[in-house]
Amino acid sequence: MRAMKFRAWLALVAGILPATLAAIVLFLAFYSWPAMHFNGLGFVVRDTWNLGNLYADPIMRHGTQVQPGATYGILFLIVGTLLSTLIALSIALPMGIGAAIFLAEAVPERLRLWISFFVELLMAIPSVVFGLWGYVVVIPFLGRHFYPLIAHSLGKVIPFFAEPTGSGYGLLTAGIVLSLMIVPIIAATLRDALVSQPASLREAALGLGATRFEALWKVMLPGTRKTLIGATFLALGRALGETMAVLMVSGNALNYLPHRIYDPVSTMAAFIVSQLDSALQDPTGLAVRSLAEIAFVLAIISIVVNALARLLLLVWNNSQRSVVI
Amino acid sequence: MSTLAPTRRPAHQIRLSRRIASVSGWTLTGACLFALSALMVWILEVVFVRGVTALKLSVLTTVTQGTGGGLLNAIEGTLVLSAGALLLAVPFGVAAGIYTAEYRFTRWATTIRFLADVLVGVPSIVVGYFGYVGMVEWLGWSFSVAAGSIALAIISLPYICRTTELALRQVSNDLRDAAYSLGANDRRVILGVCLPAALPAVLTGVLLALAVSVGETAPLLYTAGWSNYLWDGHLTHSPIGYLTYAIWNFINEPFAAANALAYAAALLVTGFVLIINIAARLVLDRRARR
């Protein structure tokens, strides 16, 4: 009887987790409802974020009090978020896979623990410190040395990479800094999966005459494909929602779709931070509610992506990692 | 002696193209790992070299004045906010972790575990904005310790839940069997036997959650605000400073004194986070080896 009570009590307290998640989503939806009503579905396809004339008297439009000329569209944010995430993933995936392979297969076991730990410490570095590093040293380095180099080689062939390379703030810089933040997720998960592959697989491949690298590349690595997809989704979720580092290196473009890979962009997460101060100037409060709508959209996207990632890792793999990522 | 000569190469000879593929494969993967380590070293170098130069005793003992002065208010604020977050998150997180570990096959435990993983993935700015519209605006707390701590608690809750669960799973089932066979009920077995056995690992998880909340910025920007003064002890209606804000804000200022504060803050935050992570690793490793 008492045992049952204890268990029920624990189950109830554990309910705080689902309750928190539900509270976040529902409250953001509830709070941004007037904005959703006013903005409609055009919210995600318009590329103008304009608070309207803040000095005029509010007018009524679609049953909502707004400042004259106000329109809220976040297409440029969606494009910025997707492109920076795409760049980050296309750098982080090969790098993470390479590092995981080398760690799992080439580094001696005693050393492996410490090198993995060192590289995975990247996950512990706060986002704002990445931002500081990006702002202080990476932007000048890339802007002065690396981007002109790309523009003069790759830029001759593909217009998207052509000059002008700008000051160093922008899409590519955001992607590069983001990639470093998500690479340990991929490297750590894949290394775990590679190490836990049965040794007999490798032995069989070696016995058939494969080199060590062929055994790895053609036999061991395909076996971890599902883990890799799951880890990629996890990394994707992290990159989509990353705020501070992107805020500090992306150039925070407003109402601008990037024409070149060096152009300034903004992402949904960074935009919420950079725009709240000016949104507060809107006397109707619709701007703050529209920012809440961005937060709501971002919450839904990240919940879907993360749920998908966990399902992939759980169902396909049944893996229980030893570390919480 | 006139048997046909074998057309196959001897086993020790591998075709050149395969050998090239193999060598370049190892080189490329090795280069990836090297690049990753080098970048990590670069970040640490920037933070530590510039941070040590900027860190003076006065930074630790005086409060911020405009864009100069010290960081005492921010250090105090970070400690207050993180302590508040732990105070709120630890009881709930540990209880949820116990439930998902000890009743791990129930549907509710599976759900909690899954949603904890999803909650880890919710961007911190979403939690921050939720805190802003929910607590700062709707509840009318304005920028405050309460709003900031609750936002940080939401961030650390799933970490504590998951690390507690992993810690309890390490406890041998023999221990549980022995306790049950002596007639103990669930409560006695879990609180009296399993939890003490797992306590070092549980505390390590709590410390890791502390490291996460010390390093967070986005959930605090619009819940805790910023203040140049020491905390006045009020839970609501009183903004408070914290170190990560100093990093973000003061690095954008055109003054050397402000930038120095940002570097000093970065050193303090990064140093703290790294020490906790290294200590946690040592504790968990020692336990795993036993």
mmCIF file of C-alpha atoms in Angstrom, chain B residues 42-164:
data_model
loop_
_atom_site.group_PDB
_atom_site.id
_atom_site.type_symbol
_atom_site.label_atom_id
_atom_site.label_comp_id
_atom_site.label_asym_id
_atom_site.label_seq_id
_atom_site.Cartn_x
_atom_site.Cartn_y
_atom_site.Cartn_z
ATOM 1 C CA TRP B 42 42.578 27.765 -30.471
ATOM 2 C CA ILE B 43 39.382 28.573 -28.567
ATOM 3 C CA LEU B 44 41.006 27.753 -25.230
ATOM 4 C CA GLU B 45 44.057 29.796 -26.170
ATOM 5 C CA VAL B 46 41.976 32.875 -27.012
ATOM 6 C CA VAL B 47 39.913 32.581 -23.844
ATOM 7 C CA PHE B 48 42.751 31.818 -21.463
ATOM 8 C CA VAL B 49 45.503 34.091 -22.792
ATOM 9 C CA ARG B 50 43.255 37.135 -23.135
ATOM 10 C CA GLY B 51 41.339 36.252 -19.997
ATOM 11 C CA VAL B 52 44.397 35.956 -17.790
ATOM 12 C CA THR B 53 45.692 39.293 -19.080
ATOM 13 C CA ALA B 54 42.371 40.947 -18.275
ATOM 14 C CA LEU B 55 41.720 39.306 -14.927
ATOM 15 C CA LYS B 56 42.839 41.569 -12.092
ATOM 16 C CA LEU B 57 41.945 41.383 -8.455
ATOM 17 C CA SER B 58 39.822 44.524 -8.796
ATOM 18 C CA VAL B 59 37.652 42.699 -11.352
ATOM 19 C CA LEU B 60 36.689 40.221 -8.667
ATOM 20 C CA THR B 61 36.129 42.733 -5.895
ATOM 21 C CA THR B 62 34.336 45.717 -7.469
ATOM 22 C CA VAL B 63 31.027 46.112 -9.270
ATOM 23 C CA THR B 64 30.502 47.273 -12.845
ATOM 24 C CA GLN B 65 30.516 51.002 -13.484
ATOM 25 C CA GLY B 66 29.239 51.901 -16.911
ATOM 26 C CA THR B 67 31.564 50.024 -19.237
ATOM 27 C CA GLY B 68 34.382 49.557 -16.738
ATOM 28 C CA GLY B 69 34.918 48.588 -13.147
ATOM 29 C CA GLY B 70 34.641 44.967 -12.064
ATOM 30 C CA LEU B 71 32.424 41.922 -12.277
ATOM 31 C CA LEU B 72 31.521 41.287 -8.656
ATOM 32 C CA ASN B 73 27.835 41.926 -9.382
ATOM 33 C CA ALA B 74 27.913 39.519 -12.339
ATOM 34 C CA ILE B 75 29.734 36.812 -10.384
ATOM 35 C CA GLU B 76 27.257 37.109 -7.553
ATOM 36 C CA GLY B 77 24.347 37.117 -9.990
ATOM 37 C CA THR B 78 25.536 33.998 -11.801
ATOM 38 C CA LEU B 79 25.880 32.198 -8.465
ATOM 39 C CA VAL B 80 22.459 33.334 -7.240
ATOM 40 C CA LEU B 81 20.685 32.442 -10.492
ATOM 41 C CA SER B 82 22.380 29.046 -10.815
ATOM 42 C CA ALA B 83 21.783 28.202 -7.176
ATOM 43 C CA GLY B 84 18.131 29.166 -7.572
ATOM 44 C CA ALA B 85 17.880 27.009 -10.687
ATOM 45 C CA LEU B 86 19.401 24.003 -8.917
ATOM 46 C CA LEU B 87 17.185 24.489 -5.886
ATOM 47 C CA LEU B 88 14.153 24.279 -8.153
ATOM 48 C CA ALA B 89 15.354 21.646 -10.609
ATOM 49 C CA VAL B 90 17.135 19.123 -8.372
ATOM 50 C CA PRO B 91 14.139 17.799 -6.388
ATOM 51 C CA PHE B 92 11.991 17.430 -9.504
ATOM 52 C CA GLY B 93 14.802 16.222 -11.740
ATOM 53 C CA VAL B 94 16.082 13.615 -9.300
ATOM 54 C CA ALA B 95 12.567 12.351 -8.601
ATOM 55 C CA ALA B 96 11.859 12.076 -12.323
ATOM 56 C CA GLY B 97 15.209 10.327 -12.813
ATOM 57 C CA ILE B 98 14.436 7.840 -10.036
ATOM 58 C CA TYR B 99 11.090 7.083 -11.610
ATOM 59 C CA THR B 100 12.503 6.560 -15.119
ATOM 60 C CA ALA B 101 15.284 4.322 -13.742
ATOM 61 C CA GLU B 102 13.442 2.192 -11.194
ATOM 62 C CA TYR B 103 10.202 1.760 -13.147
ATOM 63 C CA ARG B 104 11.971 1.936 -16.479
ATOM 64 C CA PHE B 105 9.677 -0.424 -18.361
ATOM 65 C CA THR B 106 6.432 1.382 -17.610
ATOM 66 C CA ARG B 107 4.886 3.415 -20.378
ATOM 67 C CA TRP B 108 4.989 6.595 -18.289
ATOM 68 C CA ALA B 109 8.745 6.181 -17.716
ATOM 69 C CA THR B 110 9.350 5.722 -21.436
ATOM 70 C CA THR B 111 7.306 8.848 -22.123
ATOM 71 C CA ILE B 112 9.155 10.907 -19.505
ATOM 72 C CA ARG B 113 12.544 9.772 -20.788
ATOM 73 C CA PHE B 114 11.603 10.611 -24.354
ATOM 74 C CA LEU B 115 10.194 14.020 -23.463
ATOM 75 C CA ALA B 116 13.241 14.819 -21.308
ATOM 76 C CA ASP B 117 15.383 14.208 -24.389
ATOM 77 C CA VAL B 118 13.097 16.420 -26.452
ATOM 78 C CA LEU B 119 13.183 19.158 -23.805
ATOM 79 C CA VAL B 120 17.002 19.115 -23.896
ATOM 80 C CA GLY B 121 16.695 19.965 -27.583
ATOM 81 C CA VAL B 122 14.316 22.912 -27.187
ATOM 82 C CA PRO B 123 16.403 26.009 -27.997
ATOM 83 C CA SER B 124 17.355 27.992 -24.927
ATOM 84 C CA ILE B 125 16.047 31.222 -26.476
ATOM 85 C CA VAL B 126 12.586 29.634 -26.710
ATOM 86 C CA VAL B 127 12.738 28.956 -22.967
ATOM 87 C CA GLY B 128 13.997 32.505 -22.470
ATOM 88 C CA TYR B 129 11.205 34.062 -24.470
ATOM 89 C CA PHE B 130 8.670 31.850 -22.715
ATOM 90 C CA GLY B 131 10.093 33.216 -19.469
ATOM 91 C CA TYR B 132 9.779 36.755 -20.768
ATOM 92 C CA VAL B 133 6.190 36.634 -21.943
ATOM 93 C CA GLY B 134 5.096 34.271 -19.166
ATOM 94 C CA MET B 135 6.813 35.555 -16.063
ATOM 95 C CA VAL B 136 8.205 38.997 -16.835
ATOM 96 C CA GLU B 137 5.118 40.255 -18.710
ATOM 97 C CA TRP B 138 2.105 38.109 -17.906
ATOM 98 C CA LEU B 139 2.824 37.470 -14.244
ATOM 99 C CA GLY B 140 4.322 40.951 -14.014
ATOM 100 C CA TRP B 141 7.506 39.933 -12.181
ATOM 101 C CA SER B 142 9.614 42.177 -14.488
ATOM 102 C CA PHE B 143 13.319 41.304 -14.826
ATOM 103 C CA SER B 144 14.096 39.291 -11.732
ATOM 104 C CA VAL B 145 15.946 36.493 -10.010
ATOM 105 C CA ALA B 146 12.763 34.430 -9.885
ATOM 106 C CA ALA B 147 12.151 34.597 -13.644
ATOM 107 C CA GLY B 148 15.821 33.946 -14.465
ATOM 108 C CA SER B 149 16.120 31.029 -12.062
ATOM 109 C CA ILE B 150 12.958 29.371 -13.327
ATOM 110 C CA ALA B 151 14.135 29.714 -16.938
ATOM 111 C CA LEU B 152 17.486 28.145 -15.999
ATOM 112 C CA ALA B 153 15.695 25.437 -14.002
ATOM 113 C CA ILE B 154 13.711 24.472 -17.116
ATOM 114 C CA ILE B 155 17.009 24.133 -18.993
ATOM 115 C CA SER B 156 18.699 21.996 -16.315
ATOM 116 C CA LEU B 157 15.690 19.837 -15.384
ATOM 117 C CA PRO B 158 16.019 17.300 -18.224
ATOM 118 C CA TYR B 159 19.800 17.031 -17.718
ATOM 119 C CA ILE B 160 19.352 16.176 -14.043
ATOM 120 C CA CYS B 161 16.590 13.706 -14.845
ATOM 121 C CA ARG B 162 18.662 11.841 -17.426
ATOM 122 C CA THR B 163 21.934 11.780 -15.463
ATOM 123 C CA THR B 164 20.106 10.567 -12.341
#
